[in-house]
PDB file of C-alpha atoms and ligand atoms in Angstrom:
ATOM      1  CA  UNK U   1      67.839-131.550  88.020  1.00 84.00           C
ATOM      2  CA  UNK U   2      71.399-132.172  86.282  1.00 91.00           C
ATOM      3  CA  UNK U   3      73.628-134.904  88.341  1.00 94.00           C
ATOM      4  CA  UNK U   4      76.442-134.130  85.710  1.00 97.00           C
ATOM      5  CA  UNK U   5      76.111-130.726  87.359  1.00 97.00           C
ATOM      6  CA  UNK U   6      76.089-130.788  91.103  1.00 97.00           C
ATOM      7  CA  UNK U   7      78.879-133.865  90.232  1.00 97.00           C
ATOM      8  CA  UNK U   8      80.769-131.726  88.275  1.00 97.00           C
ATOM      9  CA  UNK U   9      81.102-128.982  90.971  1.00 97.00           C
ATOM     10  CA  UNK U  10      81.361-131.079  94.099  1.00 97.00           C
ATOM     11  CA  UNK U  11      84.569-132.878  92.642  1.00 97.00           C
ATOM     12  CA  UNK U  12      85.797-129.505  91.685  1.00 96.00           C
ATOM     13  CA  UNK U  13      86.132-129.748  87.934  1.00 97.00           C
ATOM     14  CA  UNK U  14      85.593-125.900  87.735  1.00 97.00           C
ATOM     15  CA  UNK U  15      86.042-126.026  83.584  1.00 97.00           C
ATOM     16  CA  UNK U  16      83.337-129.080  83.517  1.00 97.00           C
ATOM     17  CA  UNK U  17      80.716-127.334  85.946  1.00 97.00           C
ATOM     18  CA  UNK U  18      81.131-123.970  83.800  1.00 97.00           C
ATOM     19  CA  UNK U  19      80.341-126.082  80.499  1.00 97.00           C
ATOM     20  CA  UNK U  20      77.810-128.123  81.815  1.00 97.00           C
ATOM     21  CA  UNK U  21      75.958-125.536  82.822  1.00 97.00           C
ATOM     22  CA  UNK U  22      76.594-123.517  79.659  1.00 97.00           C
ATOM     23  CA  UNK U  23      75.498-126.529  77.967  1.00 97.00           C
ATOM     24  CA  UNK U  24      72.215-126.460  79.735  1.00 97.00           C
ATOM     25  CA  UNK U  25      71.343-123.026  79.238  1.00 96.00           C
ATOM     26  CA  UNK U  26      72.025-123.362  75.902  1.00 96.00           C
ATOM     27  CA  UNK U  27      69.896-125.701  75.626  1.00 96.00           C
ATOM     28  CA  UNK U  28      66.609-124.068  77.459  1.00 94.00           C
ATOM     29  CA  UNK U  29      66.721-125.889  80.378  1.00 95.00           C
ATOM     30  CA  UNK U  30      65.573-123.086  83.448  1.00 93.00           C
ATOM     31  CA  UNK U  31      67.776-120.672  84.498  1.00 93.00           C
ATOM     32  CA  UNK U  32      66.191-121.148  88.265  1.00 89.00           C
ATOM     33  CA  UNK U  33      66.375-124.768  87.746  1.00 92.00           C
ATOM     34  CA  UNK U  34      70.411-124.202  87.071  1.00 94.00           C
ATOM     35  CA  UNK U  35      70.945-122.415  89.979  1.00 91.00           C
ATOM     36  CA  UNK U  36      68.804-124.244  92.049  1.00 89.00           C
ATOM     37  CA  UNK U  37      71.070-127.500  91.178  1.00 93.00           C
ATOM     38  CA  UNK U  38      74.212-124.684  92.032  1.00 93.00           C
ATOM     39  CA  UNK U  39      73.003-124.165  95.629  1.00 86.00           C
ATOM     40  CA  UNK U  40      72.484-127.838  96.127  1.00 91.00           C
ATOM     41  CA  UNK U  41      76.086-128.077  95.360  1.00 94.00           C
ATOM     42  CA  UNK U  42      77.451-125.748  97.341  1.00 91.00           C
ATOM     43  CA  UNK U  43      75.235-127.263 100.318  1.00 89.00           C
ATOM     44  CA  UNK U  44      76.719-130.939  99.873  1.00 95.00           C
ATOM     45  CA  UNK U  45      80.477-128.441  99.671  1.00 94.00           C
ATOM     46  CA  UNK U  46      79.474-126.624 102.539  1.00 90.00           C
ATOM     47  CA  UNK U  47      78.343-129.812 104.676  1.00 94.00           C
ATOM     48  CA  UNK U  48      81.891-131.381 103.917  1.00 95.00           C
ATOM     49  CA  UNK U  49      83.794-128.447 105.447  1.00 93.00           C
ATOM     50  CA  UNK U  50      81.707-128.528 108.587  1.00 90.00           C
ATOM     51  CA  UNK U  51      83.006-132.005 108.882  1.00 94.00           C
ATOM     52  CA  UNK U  52      86.707-131.247 108.456  1.00 95.00           C
ATOM     53  CA  UNK U  53      87.029-133.195 104.775  1.00 96.00           C
ATOM     54  CA  UNK U  54      87.443-130.084 102.536  1.00 94.00           C
ATOM     55  CA  UNK U  55      89.022-126.625 103.815  1.00 93.00           C
ATOM     56  CA  UNK U  56      88.536-122.441 102.655  1.00 91.00           C
ATOM     57  CA  UNK U  57      90.026-123.231  99.308  1.00 93.00           C
ATOM     58  CA  UNK U  58      87.035-125.615  98.599  1.00 94.00           C
ATOM     59  CA  UNK U  59      85.124-122.985  99.934  1.00 92.00           C
ATOM     60  CA  UNK U  60      86.796-120.235  97.528  1.00 91.00           C
ATOM     61  CA  UNK U  61      86.708-122.627  94.308  1.00 94.00           C
ATOM     62  CA  UNK U  62      82.989-123.150  95.020  1.00 93.00           C
ATOM     63  CA  UNK U  63      81.939-119.671  95.681  1.00 90.00           C
ATOM     64  CA  UNK U  64      84.146-118.881  92.266  1.00 92.00           C
ATOM     65  CA  UNK U  65      82.219-121.674  89.821  1.00 94.00           C
ATOM     66  CA  UNK U  66      78.566-120.367  91.709  1.00 91.00           C
ATOM     67  CA  UNK U  67      79.813-116.899  90.429  1.00 89.00           C
ATOM     68  CA  UNK U  68      80.768-117.719  86.332  1.00 94.00           C
ATOM     69  CA  UNK U  69      77.561-119.595  86.619  1.00 94.00           C
ATOM     70  CA  UNK U  70      75.209-117.605  87.733  1.00 91.00           C
ATOM     71  CA  UNK U  71      76.812-114.608  85.494  1.00 91.00           C
ATOM     72  CA  UNK U  72      75.639-117.437  82.746  1.00 94.00           C
ATOM     73  CA  UNK U  73      72.088-118.159  83.951  1.00 92.00           C
ATOM     74  CA  UNK U  74      71.231-114.019  84.522  1.00 86.00           C
ATOM     75  CA  UNK U  75      70.309-112.920  81.112  1.00 89.00           C
ATOM     76  CA  UNK U  76      68.274-116.112  80.572  1.00 90.00           C
ATOM     77  CA  UNK U  77      66.694-115.140  83.889  1.00 85.00           C
ATOM     78  CA  UNK U  78      66.402-111.557  82.702  1.00 70.00           C
ATOM     79  CA  UNK U  79      65.276-112.784  79.542  1.00 59.00           C
ATOM     80  CA  UNK U  80      61.965-114.948  80.648  1.00 55.00           C
ATOM     81  CA  UNK U  81      60.853-113.039  83.530  1.00 52.00           C
ATOM     82  CA  UNK U  82      58.711-109.533  81.783  1.00 54.00           C
ATOM     83  CA  UNK U  83      59.449-107.681  84.778  1.00 50.00           C
ATOM     84  CA  UNK U  84      56.968-104.137  84.606  1.00 50.00           C
ATOM     85  CA  UNK U  85      58.726-101.188  83.675  1.00 60.00           C
ATOM     86  CA  UNK U  86      57.644 -99.016  86.358  1.00 76.00           C
ATOM     87  CA  UNK U  87      59.161 -99.376  89.497  1.00 87.00           C
ATOM     88  CA  UNK U  88      57.418-101.420  92.468  1.00 93.00           C
ATOM     89  CA  UNK U  89      59.542-100.087  95.144  1.00 97.00           C
ATOM     90  CA  UNK U  90      63.053 -98.923  96.692  1.00 98.00           C
ATOM     91  CA  UNK U  91      64.984-101.609  98.192  1.00 98.00           C
ATOM     92  CA  UNK U  92      68.646-101.423 100.645  1.00 98.00           C
ATOM     93  CA  UNK U  93      70.133-104.324 100.334  1.00 98.00           C
ATOM     94  CA  UNK U  94      73.596-105.522 101.868  1.00 98.00           C
ATOM     95  CA  UNK U  95      75.228-108.265 103.825  1.00 98.00           C
ATOM     96  CA  UNK U  96      75.328-107.066 107.117  1.00 98.00           C
ATOM     97  CA  UNK U  97      79.099-106.650 109.242  1.00 98.00           C
ATOM     98  CA  UNK U  98      81.562-109.537 109.640  1.00 98.00           C
ATOM     99  CA  UNK U  99      80.448-111.660 106.729  1.00 98.00           C
ATOM    100  CA  UNK U 100      81.853-111.014 103.121  1.00 97.00           C
ATOM    101  CA  UNK U 101      79.109-113.942 101.576  1.00 96.00           C
ATOM    102  CA  UNK U 102      77.782-112.312  99.194  1.00 93.00           C
ATOM    103  CA  UNK U 103      76.451-115.075  95.768  1.00 89.00           C
ATOM    104  CA  UNK U 104      73.062-115.320  97.456  1.00 91.00           C
ATOM    105  CA  UNK U 105      72.672-111.560  98.061  1.00 94.00           C
ATOM    106  CA  UNK U 106      73.571-110.822  94.776  1.00 90.00           C
ATOM    107  CA  UNK U 107      71.027-113.494  93.576  1.00 88.00           C
ATOM    108  CA  UNK U 108      68.196-111.898  95.945  1.00 93.00           C
ATOM    109  CA  UNK U 109      69.102-108.410  94.290  1.00 92.00           C
ATOM    110  CA  UNK U 110      68.947-109.205  90.406  1.00 85.00           C
ATOM    111  CA  UNK U 111      65.751-110.902  91.204  1.00 86.00           C
ATOM    112  CA  UNK U 112      64.223-108.183  92.775  1.00 92.00           C
ATOM    113  CA  UNK U 113      65.686-105.921  90.465  1.00 88.00           C
ATOM    114  CA  UNK U 114      64.141-108.044  87.456  1.00 81.00           C
ATOM    115  CA  UNK U 115      61.100-108.025  89.152  1.00 85.00           C
ATOM    116  CA  UNK U 116      60.810-104.257  88.940  1.00 89.00           C
ATOM    117  CA  UNK U 117      62.279-103.172  92.459  1.00 95.00           C
ATOM    118  CA  UNK U 118      65.119-100.243  92.329  1.00 95.00           C
ATOM    119  CA  UNK U 119      67.344-101.742  94.300  1.00 96.00           C
ATOM    120  CA  UNK U 120      70.743-100.267  96.141  1.00 97.00           C
ATOM    121  CA  UNK U 121      73.589-102.760  97.068  1.00 97.00           C
ATOM    122  CA  UNK U 122      75.496-101.734  99.685  1.00 98.00           C
ATOM    123  CA  UNK U 123      77.648-104.950  99.272  1.00 97.00           C
ATOM    124  CA  UNK U 124      79.692-106.899 101.867  1.00 98.00           C
ATOM    125  CA  UNK U 125      80.606-106.378 105.454  1.00 98.00           C
ATOM    126  CA  UNK U 126      78.062-103.850 105.996  1.00 98.00           C
ATOM    127  CA  UNK U 127      78.991-101.393 108.480  1.00 98.00           C
ATOM    128  CA  UNK U 128      75.359-100.441 110.589  1.00 98.00           C
ATOM    129  CA  UNK U 129      76.132 -97.102 110.191  1.00 98.00           C
ATOM    130  CA  UNK U 130      76.007 -97.835 105.912  1.00 98.00           C
ATOM    131  CA  UNK U 131      72.924 -98.759 106.485  1.00 98.00           C
ATOM    132  CA  UNK U 132      71.052 -96.073 107.695  1.00 98.00           C
ATOM    133  CA  UNK U 133      72.486 -93.399 105.758  1.00 98.00           C
ATOM    134  CA  UNK U 134      71.241 -95.144 102.504  1.00 98.00           C
ATOM    135  CA  UNK U 135      68.101 -95.559 104.301  1.00 98.00           C
ATOM    136  CA  UNK U 136      68.186 -91.955 105.033  1.00 97.00           C
ATOM    137  CA  UNK U 137      69.442 -90.656 101.492  1.00 97.00           C
ATOM    138  CA  UNK U 138      67.760 -93.504  99.424  1.00 97.00           C
ATOM    139  CA  UNK U 139      64.494 -93.409 101.090  1.00 97.00           C
ATOM    140  CA  UNK U 140      63.482 -97.149 100.344  1.00 98.00           C
ATOM    141  CA  UNK U 141      60.218 -99.116 101.489  1.00 98.00           C
ATOM    142  CA  UNK U 142      62.031-102.214 102.298  1.00 98.00           C
ATOM    143  CA  UNK U 143      65.634-102.971 103.781  1.00 98.00           C
ATOM    144  CA  UNK U 144      67.294-106.750 103.356  1.00 98.00           C
ATOM    145  CA  UNK U 145      70.320-107.887 105.102  1.00 98.00           C
ATOM    146  CA  UNK U 146      71.820-110.844 103.990  1.00 98.00           C
ATOM    147  CA  UNK U 147      74.109-112.994 106.144  1.00 98.00           C
ATOM    148  CA  UNK U 148      75.526-116.272 106.108  1.00 97.00           C
ATOM    149  CA  UNK U 149      77.272-116.874 109.467  1.00 98.00           C
ATOM    150  CA  UNK U 150      75.649-117.684 112.831  1.00 97.00           C
ATOM    151  CA  UNK U 151      77.980-114.730 113.363  1.00 97.00           C
ATOM    152  CA  UNK U 152      75.622-112.619 111.771  1.00 98.00           C
ATOM    153  CA  UNK U 153      73.114-112.481 113.925  1.00 98.00           C
ATOM    154  CA  UNK U 154      74.197-109.984 115.984  1.00 98.00           C
ATOM    155  CA  UNK U 155      74.906-107.449 113.396  1.00 98.00           C
ATOM    156  CA  UNK U 156      71.422-108.092 111.815  1.00 98.00           C
ATOM    157  CA  UNK U 157      69.701-106.891 115.475  1.00 98.00           C
ATOM    158  CA  UNK U 158      72.271-104.094 115.760  1.00 98.00           C
ATOM    159  CA  UNK U 159      71.154-103.116 112.251  1.00 98.00           C
ATOM    160  CA  UNK U 160      67.707-103.249 113.051  1.00 98.00           C
ATOM    161  CA  UNK U 161      68.437-101.415 116.470  1.00 98.00           C
ATOM    162  CA  UNK U 162      70.102 -98.477 114.881  1.00 98.00           C
ATOM    163  CA  UNK U 163      67.471 -97.865 112.635  1.00 98.00           C
ATOM    164  CA  UNK U 164      65.186 -97.360 114.911  1.00 98.00           C
ATOM    165  CA  UNK U 165      67.551 -95.099 117.016  1.00 98.00           C
ATOM    166  CA  UNK U 166      67.495 -93.205 114.048  1.00 98.00           C
ATOM    167  CA  UNK U 167      64.068 -93.350 114.490  1.00 98.00           C
ATOM    168  CA  UNK U 168      63.899 -95.143 110.663  1.00 98.00           C
ATOM    169  CA  UNK U 169      62.318 -97.939 111.439  1.00 98.00           C
ATOM    170  CA  UNK U 170      58.737 -97.208 111.249  1.00 98.00           C
ATOM    171  CA  UNK U 171      59.605 -96.445 107.644  1.00 97.00           C
ATOM    172  CA  UNK U 172      60.834 -99.402 106.639  1.00 98.00           C
ATOM    173  CA  UNK U 173      59.939-103.270 106.345  1.00 98.00           C
ATOM    174  CA  UNK U 174      63.159-105.315 106.683  1.00 98.00           C
ATOM    175  CA  UNK U 175      63.805-108.741 105.642  1.00 98.00           C
ATOM    176  CA  UNK U 176      66.366-110.888 106.351  1.00 98.00           C
ATOM    177  CA  UNK U 177      67.939-114.591 104.889  1.00 98.00           C
ATOM    178  CA  UNK U 178      70.659-115.771 104.124  1.00 97.00           C
ATOM    179  CA  UNK U 179      72.560-119.508 104.946  1.00 92.00           C
ATOM    180  CA  UNK U 180      72.001-119.686 109.228  1.00 91.00           C
ATOM    181  CA  UNK U 181      69.045-117.642 109.196  1.00 98.00           C
ATOM    182  CA  UNK U 182      65.378-118.453 109.829  1.00 98.00           C
ATOM    183  CA  UNK U 183      62.538-117.354 111.573  1.00 98.00           C
ATOM    184  CA  UNK U 184      63.618-117.477 114.744  1.00 98.00           C
ATOM    185  CA  UNK U 185      66.601-115.019 113.617  1.00 98.00           C
ATOM    186  CA  UNK U 186      64.170-112.785 112.170  1.00 98.00           C
ATOM    187  CA  UNK U 187      62.610-112.497 115.599  1.00 98.00           C
ATOM    188  CA  UNK U 188      65.568-112.074 117.695  1.00 98.00           C
ATOM    189  CA  UNK U 189      66.781-109.446 115.263  1.00 98.00           C
ATOM    190  CA  UNK U 190      63.088-107.859 115.420  1.00 98.00           C
ATOM    191  CA  UNK U 191      63.355-107.958 111.673  1.00 98.00           C
ATOM    192  CA  UNK U 192      59.158-108.093 109.950  1.00 98.00           C
ATOM    193  CA  UNK U 193      60.137-111.403 107.544  1.00 98.00           C
ATOM    194  CA  UNK U 194      62.366-114.024 106.917  1.00 98.00           C
ATOM    195  CA  UNK U 195      62.848-115.169 103.534  1.00 98.00           C
ATOM    196  CA  UNK U 196      64.376-119.046 102.271  1.00 95.00           C
ATOM    197  CA  UNK U 197      65.576-117.696  98.900  1.00 92.00           C
ATOM    198  CA  UNK U 198      65.636-114.988  96.356  1.00 91.00           C
ATOM    199  CA  UNK U 199      61.703-116.145  95.036  1.00 88.00           C
ATOM    200  CA  UNK U 200      60.607-115.473  98.702  1.00 95.00           C
ATOM    201  CA  UNK U 201      61.961-112.321  98.811  1.00 96.00           C
ATOM    202  CA  UNK U 202      60.499-110.942  95.638  1.00 94.00           C
ATOM    203  CA  UNK U 203      56.926-112.071  97.022  1.00 95.00           C
ATOM    204  CA  UNK U 204      57.770-110.379 100.836  1.00 98.00           C
ATOM    205  CA  UNK U 205      58.375-107.359  98.590  1.00 98.00           C
ATOM    206  CA  UNK U 206      55.207-107.475  96.627  1.00 96.00           C
ATOM    207  CA  UNK U 207      53.353-108.157  99.466  1.00 97.00           C
ATOM    208  CA  UNK U 208      54.406-105.207 101.289  1.00 98.00           C
ATOM    209  CA  UNK U 209      54.029-103.146  98.477  1.00 97.00           C
ATOM    210  CA  UNK U 210      50.453-104.559  98.181  1.00 95.00           C
ATOM    211  CA  UNK U 211      51.647-105.860  94.441  1.00 89.00           C
ATOM    212  CA  UNK U 212      51.599-109.419  94.966  1.00 68.00           C
TER     213      UNK U 212
HETATM  214  C1  LIG V   1      80.876-120.059  98.798  1.00 92.01           C
HETATM  215  C2  LIG V   1      81.290-120.305 100.772  1.00 92.01           C
HETATM  216  C3  LIG V   1      82.096-119.410 101.213  1.00 92.01           C
HETATM  217  C4  LIG V   1      82.537-118.160  99.971  1.00 92.01           C
HETATM  218  C5  LIG V   1      81.749-116.989  99.968  1.00 92.01           C
HETATM  219  C6  LIG V   1      81.973-116.716  98.708  1.00 92.01           C
HETATM  220  C7  LIG V   1      81.126-115.800  97.825  1.00 92.01           C
HETATM  221  N1  LIG V   1      81.479-114.589  97.553  1.00 92.01           N
HETATM  222  O1  LIG V   1      79.927-115.442  98.819  1.00 92.01           O
HETATM  223  C8  LIG V   1      84.001-117.793 100.679  1.00 92.01           C
HETATM  224  C9  LIG V   1      85.200-118.937 100.909  1.00 92.01           C
HETATM  225  C10 LIG V   1      84.426-116.628 100.986  1.00 92.01           C
HETATM  226  C11 LIG V   1      83.747-118.295 102.788  1.00 92.01           C
HETATM  227  C12 LIG V   1      84.245-117.869 103.552  1.00 92.01           C
HETATM  228  C13 LIG V   1      83.810-118.011 104.798  1.00 92.01           C
HETATM  229  N2  LIG V   1      82.684-119.049 104.983  1.00 92.01           N
HETATM  230 CO1  LIG V   1      81.660-119.772 104.312  1.00 92.01          CO
HETATM  231  N3  LIG V   1      80.022-120.906 102.510  1.00 92.01           N
HETATM  232  C14 LIG V   1      80.213-120.392 101.582  1.00 92.01           C
HETATM  233  C15 LIG V   1      79.034-121.850 101.402  1.00 92.01           C
HETATM  234  C16 LIG V   1      79.234-123.231 100.520  1.00 92.01           C
HETATM  235  C17 LIG V   1      78.101-121.416 100.100  1.00 92.01           C
HETATM  236  C18 LIG V   1      76.851-120.089 100.648  1.00 92.01           C
HETATM  237  C19 LIG V   1      76.911-119.366  99.282  1.00 92.01           C
HETATM  238  O2  LIG V   1      76.827-119.097  98.340  1.00 92.01           O
HETATM  239  N4  LIG V   1      75.898-120.202  98.557  1.00 92.01           N
HETATM  240  C20 LIG V   1      74.825-120.531  97.379  1.00 92.01           C
HETATM  241  C21 LIG V   1      73.439-119.296  97.868  1.00 92.01           C
HETATM  242  C22 LIG V   1      73.343-119.036  96.454  1.00 92.01           C
HETATM  243  O3  LIG V   1      72.855-120.529  97.955  1.00 92.01           O
HETATM  244  P1  LIG V   1      71.266-120.138  99.046  1.00 92.01           P
HETATM  245  O4  LIG V   1      72.080-119.932 100.451  1.00 92.01           O
HETATM  246  O5  LIG V   1      70.569-121.019  98.951  1.00 92.01           O
HETATM  247  O6  LIG V   1      71.174-118.760  98.500  1.00 92.01           O
HETATM  248  C23 LIG V   1      69.960-118.031  98.510  1.00 92.01           C
HETATM  249  C24 LIG V   1      69.481-117.961 100.162  1.00 92.01           C
HETATM  250  O7  LIG V   1      70.813-117.701 101.090  1.00 92.01           O
HETATM  251  C25 LIG V   1      68.692-116.371  99.978  1.00 92.01           C
HETATM  252  N5  LIG V   1      69.196-115.188 100.635  1.00 92.01           N
HETATM  253  C26 LIG V   1      70.264-114.650 100.449  1.00 92.01           C
HETATM  254  N6  LIG V   1      70.222-113.732 101.425  1.00 92.01           N
HETATM  255  C27 LIG V   1      69.485-113.201 101.568  1.00 92.01           C
HETATM  256  C28 LIG V   1      68.981-112.029 101.697  1.00 92.01           C
HETATM  257  C29 LIG V   1      67.399-111.918 101.888  1.00 92.01           C
HETATM  258  C30 LIG V   1      66.489-110.660 102.420  1.00 92.01           C
HETATM  259  C31 LIG V   1      66.571-112.927 101.912  1.00 92.01           C
HETATM  260  C32 LIG V   1      64.526-113.194 101.778  1.00 92.01           C
HETATM  261  C33 LIG V   1      66.814-114.085 101.133  1.00 92.01           C
HETATM  262  C34 LIG V   1      68.399-114.211 101.055  1.00 92.01           C
HETATM  263  O8  LIG V   1      68.332-116.394  98.646  1.00 92.01           O
HETATM  264  C35 LIG V   1      69.399-116.655  97.865  1.00 92.01           C
HETATM  265  C36 LIG V   1      69.112-117.258  96.832  1.00 92.01           C
HETATM  266  O9  LIG V   1      67.917-117.834  96.551  1.00 92.01           O
HETATM  267  C37 LIG V   1      78.680-122.000 102.501  1.00 92.01           C
HETATM  268  C38 LIG V   1      77.610-123.187 103.120  1.00 92.01           C
HETATM  269  C39 LIG V   1      76.252-123.185 103.035  1.00 92.01           C
HETATM  270  N7  LIG V   1      75.533-124.325 102.571  1.00 92.01           N
HETATM  271  O10 LIG V   1      75.899-122.147 102.854  1.00 92.01           O
HETATM  272  C40 LIG V   1      79.484-121.431 103.804  1.00 92.01           C
HETATM  273  C41 LIG V   1      79.302-121.364 104.750  1.00 92.01           C
HETATM  274  C42 LIG V   1      77.980-120.648 105.295  1.00 92.01           C
HETATM  275  N8  LIG V   1      80.466-120.734 105.558  1.00 92.01           N
HETATM  276  C43 LIG V   1      80.832-121.032 106.588  1.00 92.01           C
HETATM  277  C44 LIG V   1      81.791-120.919 107.389  1.00 92.01           C
HETATM  278  C45 LIG V   1      82.729-120.745 108.530  1.00 92.01           C
HETATM  279  C46 LIG V   1      83.233-119.854 106.500  1.00 92.01           C
HETATM  280  C47 LIG V   1      84.425-118.982 107.028  1.00 92.01           C
HETATM  281  C48 LIG V   1      83.877-118.205 108.499  1.00 92.01           C
HETATM  282  C49 LIG V   1      85.782-119.790 106.801  1.00 92.01           C
HETATM  283  C50 LIG V   1      86.971-119.588 107.678  1.00 92.01           C
HETATM  284  N9  LIG V   1      87.141-120.489 108.471  1.00 92.01           N
HETATM  285  O11 LIG V   1      87.458-118.698 107.269  1.00 92.01           O
HETATM  286  C51 LIG V   1      84.147-117.793 106.090  1.00 92.01           C
HETATM  287  C52 LIG V   1      83.852-116.757 106.567  1.00 92.01           C
HETATM  288  C53 LIG V   1      84.327-115.548 106.006  1.00 92.01           C
HETATM  289  C54 LIG V   1      83.343-114.223 106.710  1.00 92.01           C
HETATM  290  N10 LIG V   1      83.455-113.083 107.334  1.00 92.01           N
HETATM  291  O12 LIG V   1      82.404-113.847 106.390  1.00 92.01           O
HETATM  292  C55 LIG V   1      80.005-121.896 107.602  1.00 92.01           C
HETATM  293  C56 LIG V   1      78.963-120.622 108.105  1.00 92.01           C
HETATM  294  C57 LIG V   1      78.973-121.894 109.711  1.00 92.01           C
HETATM  295  C58 LIG V   1      78.543-120.949 110.894  1.00 92.01           C
HETATM  296  N11 LIG V   1      77.356-121.861 111.568  1.00 92.01           N
HETATM  297  O13 LIG V   1      78.480-119.692 110.799  1.00 92.01           O
HETATM  298  C59 LIG V   1      79.104-122.462 106.361  1.00 92.01           C
HETATM  299  C60 LIG V   1      77.515-122.761 106.423  1.00 92.01           C
HETATM  300  C61 LIG V   1      79.989-123.592 105.648  1.00 92.01           C
HETATM  301  C62 LIG V   1      79.545-124.549 106.619  1.00 92.01           C
HETATM  302  N12 LIG V   1      78.675-125.499 106.476  1.00 92.01           N
HETATM  303  O14 LIG V   1      80.061-124.901 107.979  1.00 92.01           O
HETATM  304  N13 LIG V   1      82.475-119.237 102.594  1.00 92.01           N
END
């Protein structure tokens, strides 16, 4: 854990944060560890926001810092993880309707990709119909729904219901994840599982494809 990096992010010192992360990565630090530090820092900022101690501009800046650091860390992750060449399965991923948080979703999509899955990323604020359309055309074995807001619970549920109404639900496994999600929300949305982070998402996907 790098206190220097966490402090730079939580103090909103953008340049220092990116530089510190770059130095850590260049000196051989575990890229997943660097991302874990970023998540811890963003958790602190999120708590400050909830307590009214900081505001949306700080959230935006925090998001921007993490985006830059993720871009530096990703090639190092691809370098250390020698994913199999043959694709293990197809996955449609997106952040559900009404929610525009995409940093966590992007990390999950990236980790699924480097672990050998063929990933179709629908982006953020994805309408239910777009998920249905993608499942029809891309024919994934797995659908991954991301959401960071409590307001995302119902869109998650509606997405799963829409797959059922379209006769597609039995052909796919559905996992959910993101900030406010947990096992209870997964049960509420009638998803098959909740994954707490990108690694959990990869493990679930491998298990479902019978390659764990
Ligand atoms: C950065 C941020 C923003 C940025 C997002 C930038 C972006 N491009 O994503 C901006 C500024 C846009 C933003 C906006 C808002 N935000 Co905001 N945001 C955050 C913050 C600080 C960090 C989120 C983040 O990216 N974390 C980094 C990721 C990498 O960490 P992680 O969650 O550990 O990631 C892992 C898991 O989530 C998991 N995962 C994610 N998706 C999936 C999917 C699957 C299938 C699986 C298996 C796993 C998985 O894997 C990830 C990688 O390991 C959080 C606070 C927090 N603690 O989360 C608030 C937070 C989510 N935001 C919040 C709020 C309220 C808002 C706003 C409503 C604020 C406003 N008044 O406008 C808006 C909503 C806009 C909208 N319609 O979506 C609240 C939500 C509260 C609630 N109960 O709903 C939070 C919790 C802050 C707080 N404590 O109050 N936000």
